[in-house]
Coordinates of C-alpha atoms in Angstrom, one line a residue:
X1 CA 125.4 112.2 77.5
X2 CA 122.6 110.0 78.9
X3 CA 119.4 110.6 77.8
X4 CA 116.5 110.7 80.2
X5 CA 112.8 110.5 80.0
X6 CA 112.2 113.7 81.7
X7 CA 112.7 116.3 78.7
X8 CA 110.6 113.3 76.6
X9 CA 107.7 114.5 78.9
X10 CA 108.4 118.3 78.9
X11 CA 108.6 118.5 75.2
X12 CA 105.3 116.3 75.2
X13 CA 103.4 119.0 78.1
X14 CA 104.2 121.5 75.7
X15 CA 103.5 119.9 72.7
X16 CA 99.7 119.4 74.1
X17 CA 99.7 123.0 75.2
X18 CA 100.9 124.4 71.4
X19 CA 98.2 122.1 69.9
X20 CA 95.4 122.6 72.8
X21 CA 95.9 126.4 71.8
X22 CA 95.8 125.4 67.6
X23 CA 92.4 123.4 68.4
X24 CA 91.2 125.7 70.5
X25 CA 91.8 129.0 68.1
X26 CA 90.6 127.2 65.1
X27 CA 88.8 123.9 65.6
X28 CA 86.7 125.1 69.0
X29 CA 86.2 128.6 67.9
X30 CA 84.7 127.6 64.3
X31 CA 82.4 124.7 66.0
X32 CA 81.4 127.6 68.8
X33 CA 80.6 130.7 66.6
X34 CA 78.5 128.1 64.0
X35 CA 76.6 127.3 67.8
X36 CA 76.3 131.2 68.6
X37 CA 74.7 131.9 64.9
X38 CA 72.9 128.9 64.7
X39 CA 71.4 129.5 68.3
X40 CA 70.6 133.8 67.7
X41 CA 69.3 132.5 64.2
X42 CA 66.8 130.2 66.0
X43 CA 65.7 133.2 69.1
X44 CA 64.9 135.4 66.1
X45 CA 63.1 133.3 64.1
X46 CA 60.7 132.4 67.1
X47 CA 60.2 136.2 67.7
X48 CA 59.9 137.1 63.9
X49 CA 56.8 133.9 63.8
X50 CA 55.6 135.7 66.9
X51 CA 55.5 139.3 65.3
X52 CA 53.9 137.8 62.3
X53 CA 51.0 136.0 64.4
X54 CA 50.2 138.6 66.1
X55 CA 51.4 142.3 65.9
X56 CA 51.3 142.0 61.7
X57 CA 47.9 139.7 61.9
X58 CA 46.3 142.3 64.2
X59 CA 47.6 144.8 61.7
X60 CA 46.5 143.6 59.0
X61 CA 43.0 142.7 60.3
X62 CA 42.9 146.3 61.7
X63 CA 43.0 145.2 65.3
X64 CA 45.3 147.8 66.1
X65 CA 46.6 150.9 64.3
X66 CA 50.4 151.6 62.2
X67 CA 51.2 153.6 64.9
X68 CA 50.6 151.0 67.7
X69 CA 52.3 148.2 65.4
X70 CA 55.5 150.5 64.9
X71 CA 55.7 151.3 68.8
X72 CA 55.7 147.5 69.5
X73 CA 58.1 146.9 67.1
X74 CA 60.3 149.7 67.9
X75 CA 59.6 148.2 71.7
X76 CA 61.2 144.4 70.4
X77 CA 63.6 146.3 68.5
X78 CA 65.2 147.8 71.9
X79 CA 64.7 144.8 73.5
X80 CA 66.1 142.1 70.3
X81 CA 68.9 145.2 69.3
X82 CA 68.0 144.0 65.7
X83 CA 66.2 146.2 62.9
X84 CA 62.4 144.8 62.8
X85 CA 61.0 145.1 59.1
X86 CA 57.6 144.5 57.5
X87 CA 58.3 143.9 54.0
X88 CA 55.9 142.8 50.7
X89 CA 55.9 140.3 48.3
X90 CA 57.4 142.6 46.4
X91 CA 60.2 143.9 48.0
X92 CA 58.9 147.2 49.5
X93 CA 60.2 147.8 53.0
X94 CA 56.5 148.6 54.4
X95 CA 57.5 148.9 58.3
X96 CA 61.0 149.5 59.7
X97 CA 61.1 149.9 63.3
X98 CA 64.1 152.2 62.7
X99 CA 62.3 154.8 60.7
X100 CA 58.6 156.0 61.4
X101 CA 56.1 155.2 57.8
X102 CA 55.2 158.9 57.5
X103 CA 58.6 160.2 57.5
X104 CA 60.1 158.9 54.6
X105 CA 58.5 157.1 51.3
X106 CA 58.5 153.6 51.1
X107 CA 61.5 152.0 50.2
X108 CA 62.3 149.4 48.0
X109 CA 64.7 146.6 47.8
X110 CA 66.1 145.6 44.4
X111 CA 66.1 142.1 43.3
X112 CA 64.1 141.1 46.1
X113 CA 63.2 137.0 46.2
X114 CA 62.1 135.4 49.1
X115 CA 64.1 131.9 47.7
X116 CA 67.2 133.4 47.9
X117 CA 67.1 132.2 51.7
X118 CA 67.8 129.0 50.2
X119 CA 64.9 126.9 51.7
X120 CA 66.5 128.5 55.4
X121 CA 64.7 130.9 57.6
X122 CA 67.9 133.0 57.9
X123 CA 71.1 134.0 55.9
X124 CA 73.9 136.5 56.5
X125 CA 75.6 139.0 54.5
X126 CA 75.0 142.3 53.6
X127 CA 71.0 142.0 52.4
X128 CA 71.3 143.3 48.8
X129 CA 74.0 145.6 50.0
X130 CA 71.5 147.6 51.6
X131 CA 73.7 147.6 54.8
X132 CA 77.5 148.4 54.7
X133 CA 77.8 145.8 58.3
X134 CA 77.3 142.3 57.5
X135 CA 73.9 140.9 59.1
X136 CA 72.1 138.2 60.2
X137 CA 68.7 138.3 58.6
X138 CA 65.9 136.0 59.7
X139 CA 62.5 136.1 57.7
X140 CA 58.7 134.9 59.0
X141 CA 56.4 134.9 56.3
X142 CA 52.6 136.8 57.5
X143 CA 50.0 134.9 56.5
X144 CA 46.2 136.3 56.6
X145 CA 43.4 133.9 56.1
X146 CA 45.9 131.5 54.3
X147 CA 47.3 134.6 51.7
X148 CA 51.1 135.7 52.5
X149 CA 50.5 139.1 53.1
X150 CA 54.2 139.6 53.3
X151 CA 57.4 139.2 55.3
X152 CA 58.9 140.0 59.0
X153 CA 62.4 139.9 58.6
X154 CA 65.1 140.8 61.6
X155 CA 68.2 142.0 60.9
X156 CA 71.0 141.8 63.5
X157 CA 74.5 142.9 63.3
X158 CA 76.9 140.4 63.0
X159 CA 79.6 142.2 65.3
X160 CA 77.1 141.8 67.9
X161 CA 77.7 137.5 67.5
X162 CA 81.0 137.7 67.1
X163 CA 81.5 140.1 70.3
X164 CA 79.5 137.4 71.8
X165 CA 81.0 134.4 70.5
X166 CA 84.6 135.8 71.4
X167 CA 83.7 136.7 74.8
X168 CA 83.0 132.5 75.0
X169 CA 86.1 131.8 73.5
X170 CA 87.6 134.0 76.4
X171 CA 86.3 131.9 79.0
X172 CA 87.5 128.8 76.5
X173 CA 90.7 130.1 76.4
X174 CA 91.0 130.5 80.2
X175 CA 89.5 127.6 80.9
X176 CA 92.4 126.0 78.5
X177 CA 95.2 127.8 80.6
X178 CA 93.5 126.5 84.1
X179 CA 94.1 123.1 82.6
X180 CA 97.1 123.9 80.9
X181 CA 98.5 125.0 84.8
X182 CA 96.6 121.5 86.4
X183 CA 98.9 119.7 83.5
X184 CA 102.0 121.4 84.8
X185 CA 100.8 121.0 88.5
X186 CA 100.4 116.9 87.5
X187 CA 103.9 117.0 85.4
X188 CA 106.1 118.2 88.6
X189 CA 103.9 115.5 90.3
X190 CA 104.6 112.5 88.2
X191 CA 108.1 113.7 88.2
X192 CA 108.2 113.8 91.9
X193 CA 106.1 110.3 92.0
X194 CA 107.7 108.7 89.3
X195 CA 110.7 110.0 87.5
X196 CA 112.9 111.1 90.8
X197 CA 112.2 107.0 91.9
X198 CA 112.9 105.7 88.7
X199 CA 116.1 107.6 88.6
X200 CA 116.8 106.4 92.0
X201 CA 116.0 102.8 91.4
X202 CA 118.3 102.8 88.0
X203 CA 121.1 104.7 90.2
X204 CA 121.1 101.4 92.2
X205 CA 120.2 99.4 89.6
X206 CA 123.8 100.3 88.6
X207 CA 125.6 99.9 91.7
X208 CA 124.4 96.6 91.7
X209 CA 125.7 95.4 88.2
X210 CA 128.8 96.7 89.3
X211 CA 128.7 94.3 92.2
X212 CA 127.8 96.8 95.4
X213 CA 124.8 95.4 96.9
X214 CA 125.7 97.4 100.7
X215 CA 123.3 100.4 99.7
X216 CA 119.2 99.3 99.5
X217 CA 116.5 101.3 97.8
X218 CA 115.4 103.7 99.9
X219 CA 111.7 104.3 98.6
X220 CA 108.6 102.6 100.8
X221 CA 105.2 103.6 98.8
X222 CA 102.3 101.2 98.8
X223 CA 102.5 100.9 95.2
X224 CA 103.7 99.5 91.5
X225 CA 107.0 101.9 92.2
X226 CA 107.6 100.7 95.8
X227 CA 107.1 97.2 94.9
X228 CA 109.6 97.3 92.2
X229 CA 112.0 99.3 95.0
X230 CA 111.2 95.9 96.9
X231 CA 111.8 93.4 94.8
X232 CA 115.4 95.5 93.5
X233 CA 116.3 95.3 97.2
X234 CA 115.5 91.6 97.6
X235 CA 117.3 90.6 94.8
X236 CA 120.3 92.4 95.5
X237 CA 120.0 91.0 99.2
X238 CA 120.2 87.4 97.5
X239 CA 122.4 88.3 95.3
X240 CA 124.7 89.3 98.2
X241 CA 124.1 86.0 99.8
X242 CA 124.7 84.2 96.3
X243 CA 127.8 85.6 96.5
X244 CA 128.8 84.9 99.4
X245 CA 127.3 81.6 99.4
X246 CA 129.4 81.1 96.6
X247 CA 132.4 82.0 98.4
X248 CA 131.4 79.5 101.1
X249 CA 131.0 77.1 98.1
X250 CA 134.5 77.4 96.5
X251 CA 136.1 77.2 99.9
X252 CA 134.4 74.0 100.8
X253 CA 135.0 72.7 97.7
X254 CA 138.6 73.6 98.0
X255 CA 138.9 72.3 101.6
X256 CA 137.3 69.0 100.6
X257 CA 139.3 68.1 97.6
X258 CA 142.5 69.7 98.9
X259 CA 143.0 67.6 101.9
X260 CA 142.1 63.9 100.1
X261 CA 144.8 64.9 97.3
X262 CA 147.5 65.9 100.1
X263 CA 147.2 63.0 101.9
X264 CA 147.3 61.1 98.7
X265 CA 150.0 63.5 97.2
X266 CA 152.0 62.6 100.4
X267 CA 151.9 58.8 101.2
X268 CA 152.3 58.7 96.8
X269 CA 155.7 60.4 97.3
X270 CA 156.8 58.8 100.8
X271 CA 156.8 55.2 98.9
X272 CA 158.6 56.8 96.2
X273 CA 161.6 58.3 98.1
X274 CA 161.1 55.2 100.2
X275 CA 160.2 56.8 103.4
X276 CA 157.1 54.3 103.5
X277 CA 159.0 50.7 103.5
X278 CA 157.7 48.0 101.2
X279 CA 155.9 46.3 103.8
X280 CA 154.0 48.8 105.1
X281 CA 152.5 50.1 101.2
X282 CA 149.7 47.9 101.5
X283 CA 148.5 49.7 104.7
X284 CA 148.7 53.3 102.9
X285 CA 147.8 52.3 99.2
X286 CA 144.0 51.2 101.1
X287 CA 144.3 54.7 102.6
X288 CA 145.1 56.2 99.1
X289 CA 142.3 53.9 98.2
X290 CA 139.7 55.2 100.5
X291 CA 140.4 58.9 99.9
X292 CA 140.0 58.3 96.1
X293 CA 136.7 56.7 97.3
X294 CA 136.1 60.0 98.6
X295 CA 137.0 62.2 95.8
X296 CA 134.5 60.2 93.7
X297 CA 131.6 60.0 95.9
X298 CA 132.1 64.1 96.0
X299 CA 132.3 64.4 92.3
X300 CA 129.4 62.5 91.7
X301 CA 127.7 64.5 94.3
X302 CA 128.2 67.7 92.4
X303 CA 127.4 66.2 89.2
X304 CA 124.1 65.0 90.8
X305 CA 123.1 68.2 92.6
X306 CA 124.3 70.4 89.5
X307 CA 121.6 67.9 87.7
X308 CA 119.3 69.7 89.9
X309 CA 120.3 73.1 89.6
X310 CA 119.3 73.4 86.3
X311 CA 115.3 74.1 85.5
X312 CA 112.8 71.3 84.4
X313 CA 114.9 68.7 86.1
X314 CA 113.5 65.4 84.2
X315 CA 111.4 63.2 86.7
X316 CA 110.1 59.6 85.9
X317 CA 107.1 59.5 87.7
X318 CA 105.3 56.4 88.1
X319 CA 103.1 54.9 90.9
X320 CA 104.8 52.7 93.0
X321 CA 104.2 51.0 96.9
X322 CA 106.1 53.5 99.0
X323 CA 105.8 50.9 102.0
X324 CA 108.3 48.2 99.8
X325 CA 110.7 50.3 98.6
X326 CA 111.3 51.3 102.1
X327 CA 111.4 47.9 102.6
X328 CA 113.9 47.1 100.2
X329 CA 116.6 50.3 101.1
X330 CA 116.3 49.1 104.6
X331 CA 117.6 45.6 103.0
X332 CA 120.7 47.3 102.2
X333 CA 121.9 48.4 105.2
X334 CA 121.8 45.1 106.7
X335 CA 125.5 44.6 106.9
X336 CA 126.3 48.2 108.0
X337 CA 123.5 47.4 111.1
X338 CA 124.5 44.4 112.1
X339 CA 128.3 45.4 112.7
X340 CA 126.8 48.5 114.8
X341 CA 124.2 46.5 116.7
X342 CA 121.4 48.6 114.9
X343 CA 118.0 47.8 114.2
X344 CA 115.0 49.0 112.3
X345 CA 111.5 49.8 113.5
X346 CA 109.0 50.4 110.5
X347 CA 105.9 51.2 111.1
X348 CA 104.1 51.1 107.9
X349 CA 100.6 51.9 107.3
X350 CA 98.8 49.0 105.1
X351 CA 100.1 46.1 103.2
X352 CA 100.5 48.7 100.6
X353 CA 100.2 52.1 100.3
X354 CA 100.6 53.7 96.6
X355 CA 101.9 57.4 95.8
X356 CA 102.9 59.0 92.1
X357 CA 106.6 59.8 91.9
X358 CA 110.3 59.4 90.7
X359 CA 110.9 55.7 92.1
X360 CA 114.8 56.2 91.7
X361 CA 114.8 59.5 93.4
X362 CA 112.7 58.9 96.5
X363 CA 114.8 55.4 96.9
X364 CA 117.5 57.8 96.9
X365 CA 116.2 60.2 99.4
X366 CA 115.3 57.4 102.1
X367 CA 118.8 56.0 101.2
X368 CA 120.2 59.2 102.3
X369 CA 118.3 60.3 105.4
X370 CA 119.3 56.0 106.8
X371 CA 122.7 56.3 106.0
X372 CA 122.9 59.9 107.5
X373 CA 120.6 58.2 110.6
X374 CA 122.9 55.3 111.0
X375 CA 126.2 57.7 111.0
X376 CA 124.8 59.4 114.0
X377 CA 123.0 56.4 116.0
X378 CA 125.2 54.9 119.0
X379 CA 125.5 51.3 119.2
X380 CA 122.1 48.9 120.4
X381 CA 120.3 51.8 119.1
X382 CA 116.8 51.5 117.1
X383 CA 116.1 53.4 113.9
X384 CA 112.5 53.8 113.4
X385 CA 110.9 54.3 109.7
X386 CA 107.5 55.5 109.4
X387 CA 104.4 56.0 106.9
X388 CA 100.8 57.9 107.8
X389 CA 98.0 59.6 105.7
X390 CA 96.9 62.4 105.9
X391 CA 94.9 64.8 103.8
X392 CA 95.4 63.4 100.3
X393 CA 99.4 63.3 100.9
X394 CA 102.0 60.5 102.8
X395 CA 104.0 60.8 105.5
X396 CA 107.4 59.4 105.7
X397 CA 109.2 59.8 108.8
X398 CA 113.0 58.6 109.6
X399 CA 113.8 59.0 113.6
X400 CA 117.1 58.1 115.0
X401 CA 118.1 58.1 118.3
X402 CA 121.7 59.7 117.9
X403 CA 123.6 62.8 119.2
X404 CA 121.1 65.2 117.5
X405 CA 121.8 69.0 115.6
X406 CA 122.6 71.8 117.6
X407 CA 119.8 73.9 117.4
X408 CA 122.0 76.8 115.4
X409 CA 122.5 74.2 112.8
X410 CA 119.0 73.3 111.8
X411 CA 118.8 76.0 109.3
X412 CA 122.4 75.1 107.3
X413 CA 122.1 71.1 107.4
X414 CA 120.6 72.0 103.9
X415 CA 123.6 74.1 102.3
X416 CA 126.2 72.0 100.3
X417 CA 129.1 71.0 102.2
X418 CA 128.0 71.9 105.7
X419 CA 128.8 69.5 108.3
X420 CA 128.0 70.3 112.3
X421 CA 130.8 70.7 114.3
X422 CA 130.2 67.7 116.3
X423 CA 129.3 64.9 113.2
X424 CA 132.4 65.9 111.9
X425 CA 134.1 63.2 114.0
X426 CA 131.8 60.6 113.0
X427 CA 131.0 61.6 109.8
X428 CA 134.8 60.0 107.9
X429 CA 133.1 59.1 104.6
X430 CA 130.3 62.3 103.9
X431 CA 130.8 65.0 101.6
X432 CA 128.3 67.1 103.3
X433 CA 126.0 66.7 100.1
X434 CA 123.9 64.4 101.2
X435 CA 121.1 66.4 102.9
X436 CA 121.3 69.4 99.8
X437 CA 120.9 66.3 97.7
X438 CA 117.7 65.0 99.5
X439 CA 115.9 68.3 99.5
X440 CA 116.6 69.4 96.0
X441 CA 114.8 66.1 95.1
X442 CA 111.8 67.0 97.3
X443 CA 111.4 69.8 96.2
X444 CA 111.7 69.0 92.5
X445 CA 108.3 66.7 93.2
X446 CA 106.7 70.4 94.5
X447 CA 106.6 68.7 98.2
X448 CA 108.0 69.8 101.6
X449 CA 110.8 67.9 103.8
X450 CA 111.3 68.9 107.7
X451 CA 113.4 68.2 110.3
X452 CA 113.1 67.8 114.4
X453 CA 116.2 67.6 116.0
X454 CA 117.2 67.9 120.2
X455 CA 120.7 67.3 120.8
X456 CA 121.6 63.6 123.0
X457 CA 117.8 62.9 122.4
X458 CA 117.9 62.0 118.2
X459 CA 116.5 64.0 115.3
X460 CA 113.9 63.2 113.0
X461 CA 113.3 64.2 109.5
X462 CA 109.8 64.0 107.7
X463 CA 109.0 64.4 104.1
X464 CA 105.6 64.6 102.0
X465 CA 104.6 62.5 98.8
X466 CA 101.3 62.9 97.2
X467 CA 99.1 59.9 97.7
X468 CA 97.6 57.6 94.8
X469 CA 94.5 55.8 95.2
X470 CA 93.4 53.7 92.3
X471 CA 89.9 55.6 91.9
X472 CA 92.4 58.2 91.1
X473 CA 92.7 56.9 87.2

């Protein structure tokens, strides 16, 4: 069974919620009831040093009478919901706001020593088991012209804190669930944002290994997930055309090789079985000739444009005059021209005019675009050749003034193999290479190659090279 990421997630959301409720019950309520104690320890310390500045000071400097000092006392004892207590150095309970002074004899508290507080103004426990609840007890010493009198100490119940401190961890608790819920709330919501597209995208993912590429990704978001949806259909759109370019590939390849071989295959076996009489062999072993001629030029070809294909294809750059080696491939033609009444105009700018580049290569490109310009030129026709700069980069255009390219053809003269329907007359000798061949080595230099084209008027193609000045070094 195929696994998916989707339980990964659930078990995760309620992992966090089992240990959100662990931190919570143990972590987060320690941390808060140590805040609630520490914070009730510090409100009855302030009130125990304000009873002992002034209700015990005015006490004890007979401002105001034990009865007045218990009713106050008794007042903050409502109020605080903690026993007040006015107790000596030596451990006699002297006021207890619980218990009027006349009432019942003074008590005393066993093993009573102030430094059992530990240097703190507050402990808890039981106070020398004289309480059977446990209690927070907070002590302010009374001090009367610089002499401790004796002690204010509050007790509280410690039920009251922990009532207190667990209606906090209530709200914690619900708080925890609310965010627990907005988890579950963004869980469905990745799922429905992410997850449900991924699933899709790998559903076609698949479709397309196994070679169906009819069926496109259908998700359009403006983000990371819709450009990946995107980029899956783009590639399986070229992938589509890769295919069926390669189709169109085999085929041609096929055409082109099967019909030099026939006609070789045949005229091989009509001088065998004598069909083709001895004196006629020479005529049909230079047309044997010529279509091995062909066969090799199209090998080559390939060889040459599978060079190509493959990345980092090697490039000899050096600097070189781009206005003589145009020069010199025009040189070549000169037989081929002269039989055809063909000149060439070249319109070069400067004596020289420098650019960094593969010499062999670009000779080979303006080798190409002639040849292909004198295929298609008519008789006492001029082929003009010409150089211009412009914006750090050279111009080279080659204009013709032959039959043109249909203007449904100007975007396949590129492809391997593809000839017009009306250059195939003319065009005996081509393997339909030539132009695939040209633009793979533009492009391998990173620079761009066009073409203008009108049918009966000519067509001219015009390629970039990047220009070399010598304060360039």
């Amino acid at each position: 069974m195929k696994k998916t990421i989707y339980p990964k997630l659930f078990i995760g959301y309620l992992l966090f919620g089992i240990l959100g409720f662990i931190i919570v019950s143990t972590i987060t309520s320690h941390l808060l009831f140590d805040y609630v104690q520490s914070k009730e320890a510090s409100n009855l310390y302030k009130e125990a040093n304000l009873i002992a500045s002034d209700y015990a000071f005015s006490y004890y400097s007979n401002a105001i009478s034990l009865t007045d000092f218990e009713q106050r006392l008794e007042a903050l004892d409502t109020y605080l919901s903690a026993q007040i207590w006015v107790v000596g150095r030596d451990g006699d309970i002297l006021v207890n706001s619980r218990k009027k002074s006349d009432l019942f004899p003074i008590e005393s508290i066993p093993d009573f020593n102030i430094s059992d507080f530990n240097h703190q103004y507050y402990r808890t426990g039981f106070f020398y088991n004289y309480f059977d609840t446990e209690q927070i007890s907070v002590y302010a010493p009374i001090s009367v012209n610089y002499k401790i009198r004796g002690y204010i100490i509050i007790h509280k119940p410690m039920h009251t804190l922990v009532s207190y401190h667990n209606g906090l961890l209530k709200i914690t608790y619900f708080t925890f669930i609310i965010l627990f819920l907005c988890a579950f709330v963004l869980l469905a919501i990745f799922t429905y944002m992410i997850i449900l597209p991924i699933k899709k995208i790998a559903r076609t993912a698949s479709e397309y290994a196994a070679g169906k590429f009819e069926h496109p990704v259908d998700i359009h978001t403006n983000d990371e997930i819709g450009y990946l949806a995107a980029s899956l259909t783009y590639m399986a759109d070229e992938l589509n055309t890769l295919e069926e370019d390669q189709r169109k590939f085999v085929s041609n390849v096929s055409h082109d090789f099967r019909s030099p071989l026939t006609s070789i295959k045949g005229y091989v076996e009509a001088m065998l079985d004598g069909t083709i009489p001895t004196e006629n062999q020479e005529k049909y072993l230079n047309i044997i000739l010529f279509e091995t001629e062909r066969l090799n030029k199209l090998t080559m070809g390939l060889l040459e444009l599978n060079k190509y294909d493959s990345r980092g294809t090697f490039l000899d750059i050096s600097t070189f005059d781009i206005n003589n080696t145009i020069k010199m491939t025009v040189q070549t033609f000169e037989g081929i021209c002269k039989d055809k009444r063909i000149s060439f105009e070249l319109i070069l700018t400067g004596q020289t005019l420098f650019t960094r580049a593969d010499m062999g290569k670009i000779q080979r490109v303006i080798y190409n675009l002639i040849d292909n310009a004198i295929k298609f030129s008519p008789s006492d026709s001029v082929i003009t050749i010409e150089t211009m700069m412009k914006n750090e980069k050279i111009f080279v255009t080659i204009k013709d003034r032959g039959i043109g390219i249909p203007k449904e053809s100007l975007g396949k003269i590129w492809e391997r193999f593809y000839k017009t329907d009306s250059s195939r007359g003319k065009d005996k000798k081509g393997t339909g290479l030539g132009l695939a061949i040209v633009k793979e080595i533009i492009q391998s230099h990173k620079e761009n190659i066009n073409v203008i084209s009108t049918e009966g008027v000519g067509t001219e193609f015009i390629f970039t090279l990047p220009l070399y000045q010598p304060e360039d070094e």
